[in-house]
Coordinates of C-alpha atoms in Angstrom, one line a residue:
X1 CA -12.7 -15.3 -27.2
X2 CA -10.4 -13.5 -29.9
X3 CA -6.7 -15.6 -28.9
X4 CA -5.3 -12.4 -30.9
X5 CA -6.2 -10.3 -28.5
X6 CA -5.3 -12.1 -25.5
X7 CA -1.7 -12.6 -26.6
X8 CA -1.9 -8.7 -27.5
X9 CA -2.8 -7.4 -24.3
X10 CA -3.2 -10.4 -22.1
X11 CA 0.2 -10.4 -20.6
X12 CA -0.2 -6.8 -19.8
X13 CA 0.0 -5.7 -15.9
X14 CA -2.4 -3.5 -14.9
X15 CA -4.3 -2.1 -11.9
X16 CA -7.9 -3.7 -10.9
X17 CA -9.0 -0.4 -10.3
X18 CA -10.3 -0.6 -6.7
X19 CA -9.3 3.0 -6.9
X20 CA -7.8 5.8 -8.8
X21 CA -5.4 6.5 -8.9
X22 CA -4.1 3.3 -7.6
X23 CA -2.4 3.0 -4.0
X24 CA 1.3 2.8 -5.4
X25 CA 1.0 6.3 -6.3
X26 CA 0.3 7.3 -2.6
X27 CA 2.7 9.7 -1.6
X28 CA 4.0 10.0 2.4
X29 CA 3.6 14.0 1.9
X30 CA -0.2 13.0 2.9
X31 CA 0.6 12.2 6.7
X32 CA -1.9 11.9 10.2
X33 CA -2.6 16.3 9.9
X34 CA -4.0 16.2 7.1
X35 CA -6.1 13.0 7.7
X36 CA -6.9 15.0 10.8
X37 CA -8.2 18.0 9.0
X38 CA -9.9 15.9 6.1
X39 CA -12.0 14.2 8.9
X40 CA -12.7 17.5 10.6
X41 CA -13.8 19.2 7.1
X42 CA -17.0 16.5 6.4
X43 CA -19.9 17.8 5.7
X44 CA -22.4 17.6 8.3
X45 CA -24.8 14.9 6.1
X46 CA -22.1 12.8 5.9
X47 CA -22.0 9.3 5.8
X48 CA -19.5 6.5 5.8
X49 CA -18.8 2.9 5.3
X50 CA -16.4 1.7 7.9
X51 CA -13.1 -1.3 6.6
X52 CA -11.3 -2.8 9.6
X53 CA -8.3 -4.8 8.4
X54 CA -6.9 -7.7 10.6
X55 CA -3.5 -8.8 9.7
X56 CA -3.0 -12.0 11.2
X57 CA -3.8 -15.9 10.0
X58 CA -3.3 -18.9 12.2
X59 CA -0.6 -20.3 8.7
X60 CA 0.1 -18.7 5.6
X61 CA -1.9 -19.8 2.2
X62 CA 0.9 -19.3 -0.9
X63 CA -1.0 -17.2 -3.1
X64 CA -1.9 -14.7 -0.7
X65 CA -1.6 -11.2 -1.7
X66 CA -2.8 -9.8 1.4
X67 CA -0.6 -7.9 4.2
X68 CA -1.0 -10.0 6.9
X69 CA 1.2 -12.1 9.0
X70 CA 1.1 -15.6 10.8
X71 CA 0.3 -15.7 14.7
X72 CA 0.8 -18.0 17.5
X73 CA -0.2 -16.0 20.7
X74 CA -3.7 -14.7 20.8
X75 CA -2.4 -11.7 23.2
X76 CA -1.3 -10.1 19.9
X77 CA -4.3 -10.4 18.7
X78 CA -6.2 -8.9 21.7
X79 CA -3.7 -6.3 21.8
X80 CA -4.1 -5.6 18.2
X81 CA -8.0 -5.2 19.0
X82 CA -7.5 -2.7 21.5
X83 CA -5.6 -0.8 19.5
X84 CA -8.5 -0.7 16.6
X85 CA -11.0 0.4 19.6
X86 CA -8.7 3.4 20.3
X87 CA -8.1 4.3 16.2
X88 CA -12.1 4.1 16.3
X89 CA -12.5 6.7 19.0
X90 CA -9.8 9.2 18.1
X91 CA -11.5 8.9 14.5
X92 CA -15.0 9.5 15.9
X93 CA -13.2 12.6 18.5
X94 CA -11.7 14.7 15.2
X95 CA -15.0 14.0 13.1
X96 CA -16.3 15.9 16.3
X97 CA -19.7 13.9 15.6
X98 CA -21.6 10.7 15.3
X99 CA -21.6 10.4 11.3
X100 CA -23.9 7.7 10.0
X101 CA -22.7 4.4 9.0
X102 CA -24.6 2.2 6.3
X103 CA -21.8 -0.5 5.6
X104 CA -19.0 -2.3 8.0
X105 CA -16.6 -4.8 6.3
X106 CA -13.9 -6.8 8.5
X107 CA -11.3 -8.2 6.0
X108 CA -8.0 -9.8 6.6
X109 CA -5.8 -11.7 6.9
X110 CA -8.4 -13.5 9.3
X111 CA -10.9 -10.9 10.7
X112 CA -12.8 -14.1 12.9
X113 CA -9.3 -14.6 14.6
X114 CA -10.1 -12.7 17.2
X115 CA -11.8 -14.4 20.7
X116 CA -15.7 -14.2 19.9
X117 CA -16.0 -11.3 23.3
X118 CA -13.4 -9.3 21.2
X119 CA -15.4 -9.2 18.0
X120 CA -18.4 -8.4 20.0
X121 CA -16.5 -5.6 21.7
X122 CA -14.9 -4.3 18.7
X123 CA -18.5 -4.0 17.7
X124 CA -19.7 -2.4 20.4
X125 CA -17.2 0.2 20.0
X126 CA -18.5 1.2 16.2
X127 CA -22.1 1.8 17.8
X128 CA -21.0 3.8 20.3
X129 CA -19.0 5.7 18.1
X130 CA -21.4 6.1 14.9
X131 CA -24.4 6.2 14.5
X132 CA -24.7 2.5 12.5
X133 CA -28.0 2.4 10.8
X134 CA -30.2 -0.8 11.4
X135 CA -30.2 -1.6 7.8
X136 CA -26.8 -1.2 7.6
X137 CA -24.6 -4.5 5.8
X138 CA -22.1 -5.4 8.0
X139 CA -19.8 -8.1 6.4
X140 CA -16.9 -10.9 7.7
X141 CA -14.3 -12.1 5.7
X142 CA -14.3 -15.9 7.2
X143 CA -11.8 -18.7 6.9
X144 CA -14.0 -21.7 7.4
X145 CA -11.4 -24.2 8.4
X146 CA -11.2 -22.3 11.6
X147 CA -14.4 -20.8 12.6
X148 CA -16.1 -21.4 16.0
X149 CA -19.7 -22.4 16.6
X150 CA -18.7 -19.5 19.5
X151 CA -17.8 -16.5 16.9
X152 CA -21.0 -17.3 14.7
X153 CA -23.0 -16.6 17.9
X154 CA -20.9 -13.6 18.5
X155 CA -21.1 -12.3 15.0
X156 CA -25.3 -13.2 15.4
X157 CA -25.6 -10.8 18.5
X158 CA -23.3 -8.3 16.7
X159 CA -25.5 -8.0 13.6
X160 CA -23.4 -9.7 10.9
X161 CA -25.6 -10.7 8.2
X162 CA -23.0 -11.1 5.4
X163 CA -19.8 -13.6 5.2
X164 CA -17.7 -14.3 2.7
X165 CA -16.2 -17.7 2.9
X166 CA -12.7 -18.2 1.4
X167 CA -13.1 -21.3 -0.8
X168 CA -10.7 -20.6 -3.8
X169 CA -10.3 -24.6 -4.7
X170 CA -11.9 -27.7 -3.9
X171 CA -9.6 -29.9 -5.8
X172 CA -6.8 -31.4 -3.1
X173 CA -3.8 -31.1 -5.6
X174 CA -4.3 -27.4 -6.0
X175 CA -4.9 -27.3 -2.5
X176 CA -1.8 -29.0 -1.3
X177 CA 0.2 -26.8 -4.3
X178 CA -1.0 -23.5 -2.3
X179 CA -0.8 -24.7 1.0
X180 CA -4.6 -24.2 1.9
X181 CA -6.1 -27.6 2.3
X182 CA -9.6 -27.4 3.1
X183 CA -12.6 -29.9 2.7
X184 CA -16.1 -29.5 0.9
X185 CA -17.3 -30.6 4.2
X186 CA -15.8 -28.0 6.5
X187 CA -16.7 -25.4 4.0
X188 CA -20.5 -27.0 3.8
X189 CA -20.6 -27.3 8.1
X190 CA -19.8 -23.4 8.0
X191 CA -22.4 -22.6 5.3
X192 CA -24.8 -24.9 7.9
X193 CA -24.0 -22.8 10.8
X194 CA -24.0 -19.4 9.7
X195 CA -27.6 -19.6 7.9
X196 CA -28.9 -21.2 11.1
X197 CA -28.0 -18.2 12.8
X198 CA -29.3 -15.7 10.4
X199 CA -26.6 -15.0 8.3
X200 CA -27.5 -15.6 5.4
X201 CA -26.3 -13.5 2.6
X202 CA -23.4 -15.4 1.7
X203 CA -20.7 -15.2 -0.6
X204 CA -17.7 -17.7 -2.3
X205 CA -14.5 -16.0 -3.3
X206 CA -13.0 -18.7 -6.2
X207 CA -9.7 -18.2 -7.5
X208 CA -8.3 -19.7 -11.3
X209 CA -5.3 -19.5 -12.7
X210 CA -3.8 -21.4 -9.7
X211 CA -0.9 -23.6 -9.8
X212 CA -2.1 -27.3 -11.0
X213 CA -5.3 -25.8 -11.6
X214 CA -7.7 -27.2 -15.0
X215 CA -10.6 -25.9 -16.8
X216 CA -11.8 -29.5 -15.3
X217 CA -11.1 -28.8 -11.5
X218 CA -12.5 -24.9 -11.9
X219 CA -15.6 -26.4 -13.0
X220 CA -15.7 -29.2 -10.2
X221 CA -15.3 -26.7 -7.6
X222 CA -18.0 -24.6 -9.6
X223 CA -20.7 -27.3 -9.1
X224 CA -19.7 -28.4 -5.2
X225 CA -19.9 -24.6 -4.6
X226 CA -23.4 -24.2 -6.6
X227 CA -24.8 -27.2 -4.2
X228 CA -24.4 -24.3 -1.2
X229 CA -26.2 -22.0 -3.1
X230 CA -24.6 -18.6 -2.0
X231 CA -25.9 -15.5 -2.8
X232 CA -22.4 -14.1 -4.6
X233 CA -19.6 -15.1 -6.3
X234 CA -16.3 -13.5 -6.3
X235 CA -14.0 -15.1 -9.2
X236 CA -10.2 -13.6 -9.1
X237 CA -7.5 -14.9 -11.4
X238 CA -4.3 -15.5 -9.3
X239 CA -1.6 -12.6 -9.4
X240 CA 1.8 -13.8 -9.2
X241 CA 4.1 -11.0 -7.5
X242 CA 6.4 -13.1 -5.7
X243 CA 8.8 -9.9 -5.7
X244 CA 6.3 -8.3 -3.3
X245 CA 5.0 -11.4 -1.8
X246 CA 7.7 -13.3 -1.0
X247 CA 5.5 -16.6 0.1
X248 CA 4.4 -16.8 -3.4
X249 CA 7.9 -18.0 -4.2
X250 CA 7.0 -21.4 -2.2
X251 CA 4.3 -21.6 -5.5
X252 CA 6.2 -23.4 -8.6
X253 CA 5.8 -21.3 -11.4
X254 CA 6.2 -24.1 -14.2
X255 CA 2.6 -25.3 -12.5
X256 CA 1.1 -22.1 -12.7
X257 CA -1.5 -21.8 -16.2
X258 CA -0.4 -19.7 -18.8
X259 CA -2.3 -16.5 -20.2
X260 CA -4.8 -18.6 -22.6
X261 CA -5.1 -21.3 -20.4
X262 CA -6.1 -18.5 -17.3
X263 CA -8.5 -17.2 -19.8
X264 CA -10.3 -20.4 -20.4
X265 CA -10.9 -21.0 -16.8
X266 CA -11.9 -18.1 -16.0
X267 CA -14.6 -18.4 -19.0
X268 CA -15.6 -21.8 -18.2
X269 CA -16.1 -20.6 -14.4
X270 CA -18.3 -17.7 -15.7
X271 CA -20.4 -20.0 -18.2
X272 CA -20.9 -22.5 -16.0
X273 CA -22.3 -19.6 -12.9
X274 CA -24.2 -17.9 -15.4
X275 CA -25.9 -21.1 -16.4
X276 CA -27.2 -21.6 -13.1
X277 CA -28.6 -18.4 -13.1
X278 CA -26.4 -15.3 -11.3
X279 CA -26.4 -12.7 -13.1
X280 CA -22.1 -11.6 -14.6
X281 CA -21.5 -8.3 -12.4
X282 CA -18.8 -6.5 -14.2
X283 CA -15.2 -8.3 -14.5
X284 CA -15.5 -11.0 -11.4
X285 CA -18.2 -11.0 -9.4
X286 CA -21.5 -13.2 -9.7
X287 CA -25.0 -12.8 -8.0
X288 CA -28.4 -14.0 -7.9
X289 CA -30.9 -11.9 -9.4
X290 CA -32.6 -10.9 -6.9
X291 CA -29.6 -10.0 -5.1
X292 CA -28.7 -6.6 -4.2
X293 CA -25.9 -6.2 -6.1
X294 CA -27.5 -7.3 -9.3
X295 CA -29.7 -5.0 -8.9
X296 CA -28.0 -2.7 -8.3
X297 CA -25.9 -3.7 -12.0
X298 CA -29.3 -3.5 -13.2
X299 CA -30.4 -0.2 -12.4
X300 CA -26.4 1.7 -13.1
X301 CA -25.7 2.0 -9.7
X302 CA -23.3 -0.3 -9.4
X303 CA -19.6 1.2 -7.6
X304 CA -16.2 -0.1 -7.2
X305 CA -14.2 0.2 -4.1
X306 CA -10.9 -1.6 -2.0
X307 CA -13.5 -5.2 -1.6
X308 CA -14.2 -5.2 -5.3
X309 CA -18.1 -4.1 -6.5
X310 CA -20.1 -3.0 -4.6
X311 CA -23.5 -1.3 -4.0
X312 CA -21.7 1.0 -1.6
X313 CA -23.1 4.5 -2.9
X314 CA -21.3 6.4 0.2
X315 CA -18.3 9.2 -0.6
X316 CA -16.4 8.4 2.9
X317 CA -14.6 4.9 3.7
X318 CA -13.1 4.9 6.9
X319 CA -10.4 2.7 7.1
X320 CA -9.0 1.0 10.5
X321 CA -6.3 -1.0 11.2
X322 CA -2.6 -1.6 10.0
X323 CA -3.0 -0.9 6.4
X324 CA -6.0 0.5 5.5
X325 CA -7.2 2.7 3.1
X326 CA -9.6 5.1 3.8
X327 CA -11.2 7.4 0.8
X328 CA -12.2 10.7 1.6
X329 CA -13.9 13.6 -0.3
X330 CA -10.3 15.1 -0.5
X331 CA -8.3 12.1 -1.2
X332 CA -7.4 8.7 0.1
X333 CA -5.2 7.9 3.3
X334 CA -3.3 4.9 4.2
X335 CA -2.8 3.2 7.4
X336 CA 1.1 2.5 8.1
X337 CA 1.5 -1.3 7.0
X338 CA 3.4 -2.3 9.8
X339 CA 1.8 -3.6 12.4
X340 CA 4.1 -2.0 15.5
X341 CA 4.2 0.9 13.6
X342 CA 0.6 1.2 13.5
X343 CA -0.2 0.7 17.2
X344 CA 2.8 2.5 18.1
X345 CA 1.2 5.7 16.3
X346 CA -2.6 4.9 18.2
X347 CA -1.1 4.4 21.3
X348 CA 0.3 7.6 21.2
X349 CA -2.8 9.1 20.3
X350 CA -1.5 10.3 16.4
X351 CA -3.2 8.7 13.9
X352 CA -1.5 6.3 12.0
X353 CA -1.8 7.5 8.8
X354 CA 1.4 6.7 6.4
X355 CA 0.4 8.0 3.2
X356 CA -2.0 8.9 1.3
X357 CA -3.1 11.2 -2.2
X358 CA -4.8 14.3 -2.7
X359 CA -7.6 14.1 -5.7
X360 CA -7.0 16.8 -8.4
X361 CA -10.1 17.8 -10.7
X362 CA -8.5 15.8 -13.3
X363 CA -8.2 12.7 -11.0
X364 CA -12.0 12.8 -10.6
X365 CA -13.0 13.1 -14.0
X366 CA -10.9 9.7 -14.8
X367 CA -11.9 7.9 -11.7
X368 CA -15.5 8.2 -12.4
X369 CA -14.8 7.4 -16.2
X370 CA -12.4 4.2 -15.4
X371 CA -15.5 3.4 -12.6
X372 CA -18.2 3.0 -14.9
X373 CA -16.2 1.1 -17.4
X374 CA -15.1 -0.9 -15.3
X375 CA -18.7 -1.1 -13.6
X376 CA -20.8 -1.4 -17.1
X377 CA -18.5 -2.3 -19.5
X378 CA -18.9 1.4 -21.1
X379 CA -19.2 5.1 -20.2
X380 CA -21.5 7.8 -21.8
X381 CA -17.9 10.3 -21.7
X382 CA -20.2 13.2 -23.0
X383 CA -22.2 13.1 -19.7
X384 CA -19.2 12.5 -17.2
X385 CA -17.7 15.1 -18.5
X386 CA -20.3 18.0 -18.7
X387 CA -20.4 17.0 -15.2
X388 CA -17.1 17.9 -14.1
X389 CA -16.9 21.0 -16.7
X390 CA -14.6 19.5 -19.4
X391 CA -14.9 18.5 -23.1
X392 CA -14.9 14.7 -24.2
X393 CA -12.9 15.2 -27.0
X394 CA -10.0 16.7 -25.4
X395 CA -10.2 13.5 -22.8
X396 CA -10.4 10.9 -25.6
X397 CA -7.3 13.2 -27.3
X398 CA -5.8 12.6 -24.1
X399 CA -6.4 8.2 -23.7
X400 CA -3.8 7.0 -26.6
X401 CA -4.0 4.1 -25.8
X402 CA -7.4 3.9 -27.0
X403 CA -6.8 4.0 -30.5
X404 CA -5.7 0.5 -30.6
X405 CA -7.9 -0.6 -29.0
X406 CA -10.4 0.8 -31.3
X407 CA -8.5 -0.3 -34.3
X408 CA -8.5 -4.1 -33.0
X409 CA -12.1 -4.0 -31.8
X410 CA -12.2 -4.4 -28.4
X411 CA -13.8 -0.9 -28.1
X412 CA -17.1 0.6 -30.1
X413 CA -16.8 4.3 -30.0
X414 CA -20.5 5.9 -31.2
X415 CA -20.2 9.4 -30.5
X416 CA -19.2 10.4 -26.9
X417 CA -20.3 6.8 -25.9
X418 CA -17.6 3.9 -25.6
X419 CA -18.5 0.4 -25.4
X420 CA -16.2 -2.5 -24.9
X421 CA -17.3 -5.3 -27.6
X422 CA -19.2 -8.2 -26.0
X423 CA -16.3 -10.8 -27.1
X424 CA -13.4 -8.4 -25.3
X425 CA -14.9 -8.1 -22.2
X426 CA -11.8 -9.6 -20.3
X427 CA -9.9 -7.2 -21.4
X428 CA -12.1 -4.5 -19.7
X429 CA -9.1 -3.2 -17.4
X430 CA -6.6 -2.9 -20.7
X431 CA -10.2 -0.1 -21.5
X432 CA -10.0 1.5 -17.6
X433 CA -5.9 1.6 -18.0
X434 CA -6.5 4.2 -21.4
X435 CA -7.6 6.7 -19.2
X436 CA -5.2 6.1 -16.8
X437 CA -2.9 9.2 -16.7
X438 CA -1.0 8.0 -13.8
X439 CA -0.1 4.4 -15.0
X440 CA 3.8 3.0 -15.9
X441 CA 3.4 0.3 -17.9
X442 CA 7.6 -0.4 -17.5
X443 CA 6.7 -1.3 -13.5
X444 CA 5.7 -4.5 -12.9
X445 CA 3.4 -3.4 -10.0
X446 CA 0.2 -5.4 -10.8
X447 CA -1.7 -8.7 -12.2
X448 CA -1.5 -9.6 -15.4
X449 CA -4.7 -8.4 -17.8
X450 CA -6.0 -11.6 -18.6

């Protein structure tokens, strides 16, 4: 790692890239008509992935950056439910057809929050509604310190055969510091349960750059997890946005790493996975080799959507619940974030969509660009952009930022085809953000680079 170019560009904010262009340029001129018409304009071979967001956890963990909220009474839950079964049928009623569905994801807040017959329901409702192919992945976000041996049974007879466990930490000071104290041994129980009923691709989300956090403790919690043996790792540095995530200010910030010390974690997480074999999938995300996703890094197949990587090679997302995003042929949609707001709109029978963006020709060209960077670390520019009719040069005119890069080696330009430079690979989306024509670096809106 060049410390040079971590103090030139590590403190930079910028966008993961789940999307482009990024949801704080969603504008509220994309409302629930034209959702409506987008839905009712698919083409008949269709087929979509389906996100349902739950917003609620049982207490709030300080470094989330999710929109969700804490709950006491499970009738807001159940009510909250209902109202997802209802977005799922009006959906289904303006698509005027049963489209096929090859991926489900329930992410939170707490998706397993819900009373096991709800889940089961809520699934039963997506069948009925799509056509949900039996090879389809169909993936829970789980919290294991409160998982019931009665919602793995529930999420058995539903089909689930993914889980990703929330593990972020296993040492007890960096647990106490974010307010999510959870044992090896709860975590280990869960990992027990859900392979005994089947479920068995499993992944770890792990977080560095936490407050109290060490290149000592990442690798602690590195070799617990590795005694699990999941099939994927998800490794996030912690973004600190307490102006948008007001919990976050319960996090001291003199405890929190600085840009070099984030870096070495997060290097020291990657050796020490990649020296028990998973394959490095783009910026954060680890797998076993015979695992679908790196294979599908392997082969160049690899896509990027709202969950991260993914071997999601679908053109519709379908998102339900307060918040979501959805991604359509014509653009992306998002779910009002308010929860009453939200089921006040479904109730009604109006979608709820709050805002949303319309993809221009030019938006395309660059998402698929900043995708396979992002994806493969490089992008052969000549053959994106014969595909969508325009001239490399004039789009490498256009990325100015990408002369320093050049210049300070992070980038190897040979032809049409860029490369970022083995040693810079951390610095992959400062690459993604030069062909970013929408980004402000003066707004603070994102996570720092490194």
């Amino acid at each position: 790692m060049r410390i040079d170019l971590a103090a030139n560009y590590g403190e930079e904010r910028l966008p993961r890239y789940t999307s482009y262009p990024t949801a704080p340029h969603f504008s509220p001129a994309i409302g629930a008509d034209t959702y409506a018409r987008w839905l009712s304009e698919l083409p008949g071979d269709a087929s979509a992935s389906l996100y349902l967001h739950v917003p609620f956890c049982r207490e709030m963990c300080w470094y989330c950056g999710c929109h969700t909220q804490i709950v006491r009474r499970d009738g807001l839950i159940a009510a909250y439910q209902q109202t997802l079964c209802s977005e799922i049928a009006e959906v289904a009623e303006t698509i005027s057809r049963r489209i096929k569905v090859e991926h489900i994801h329930f992410g939170g807040g707490t998706p397993t929050i819900m009373a096991p017959e709800a889940f089961a329901e809520l699934m039963a409702a997506m069948r009925h509604a799509f056509f949900v192919l039996p090879s389809a992945e169909i993936a829970v976000e789980i919290d294991p310190r409160t998982l019931t041996a009665e919602m793995v049974e529930a999420m058995r007879l539903s089909g689930v055969n993914r889980a990703s466990l929330g593990v972020q930490s296993f040492d007890p000071v960096v647990q106490r510091a974010i307010n999510r104290v959870q044992s090896y041994e709860q975590t280990a129980s869960v990992v027990d349960r859900l392979r005994r009923a089947g479920i068995k691709g499993l992944n770890f989300d792990l977080i560095y750059g936490l407050p109290h956090q060490t290149i000592a403790s990442c690798l602690d919690t590195v070799r617990r997890s590795l005694e699990l043996a999941p099939a994927r790792f998800s490794v996030f540095g912690y973004a600190h946005v307490p102006s948008f995530k007001k919990h976050q200010r319960m996090i001291n910030e003199a405890h929190l790493p600085d840009g070099l010390a984030r870096h070495d974690q997060a290097c020291a997480i990657a050796n020490a996975l990649k020296e028990a074999g998973y394959v490095q999938i783009g910026l954060d995300h680890f797998a076993r080799p015979d695992d679908a996703m790196a294979v599908a890094f392997d082969q160049g197949t690899l896509r990027r959507n709202f969950q991260g990587y993914t071997t999601d090679q679908g053109e519709v997302l379908l998102g339900f619940g307060a918040s979501a995003i959805g991604h359509l042929p014509q653009g992306y949609v998002q779910n009002d974030v308010q929860i009453g707001a939200y089921q006040h709109s479904i109730t009604n029978g109006r979608l709820a969509t709050a805002k949303g963006y319309r993809l221009t020709d030019d938006d395309r060209l660059r998402a698929d660009i900043i995708e396979r960077i992002m994806c493969e670390f490089g992008a052969d520019l000549g053959d994106i952009c014969a595909r969508h009719g325009a001239e490399p040069e004039a789009m490498l005119a256009s990325a100015s930022r990408l002369k320093s890069l050049i210049s300070d080696g992070v980038v190897k330009l040979d032809g049409d085809r860029l490369a970022v430079a083995n040693d810079s690979r951390f610095l992959v989306r400062s690459v993604a953000a030069a062909f970013d024509a929408h980004l402000d670096p003066g707004k603070q809106l994102h996570s720092r680079a490194v």
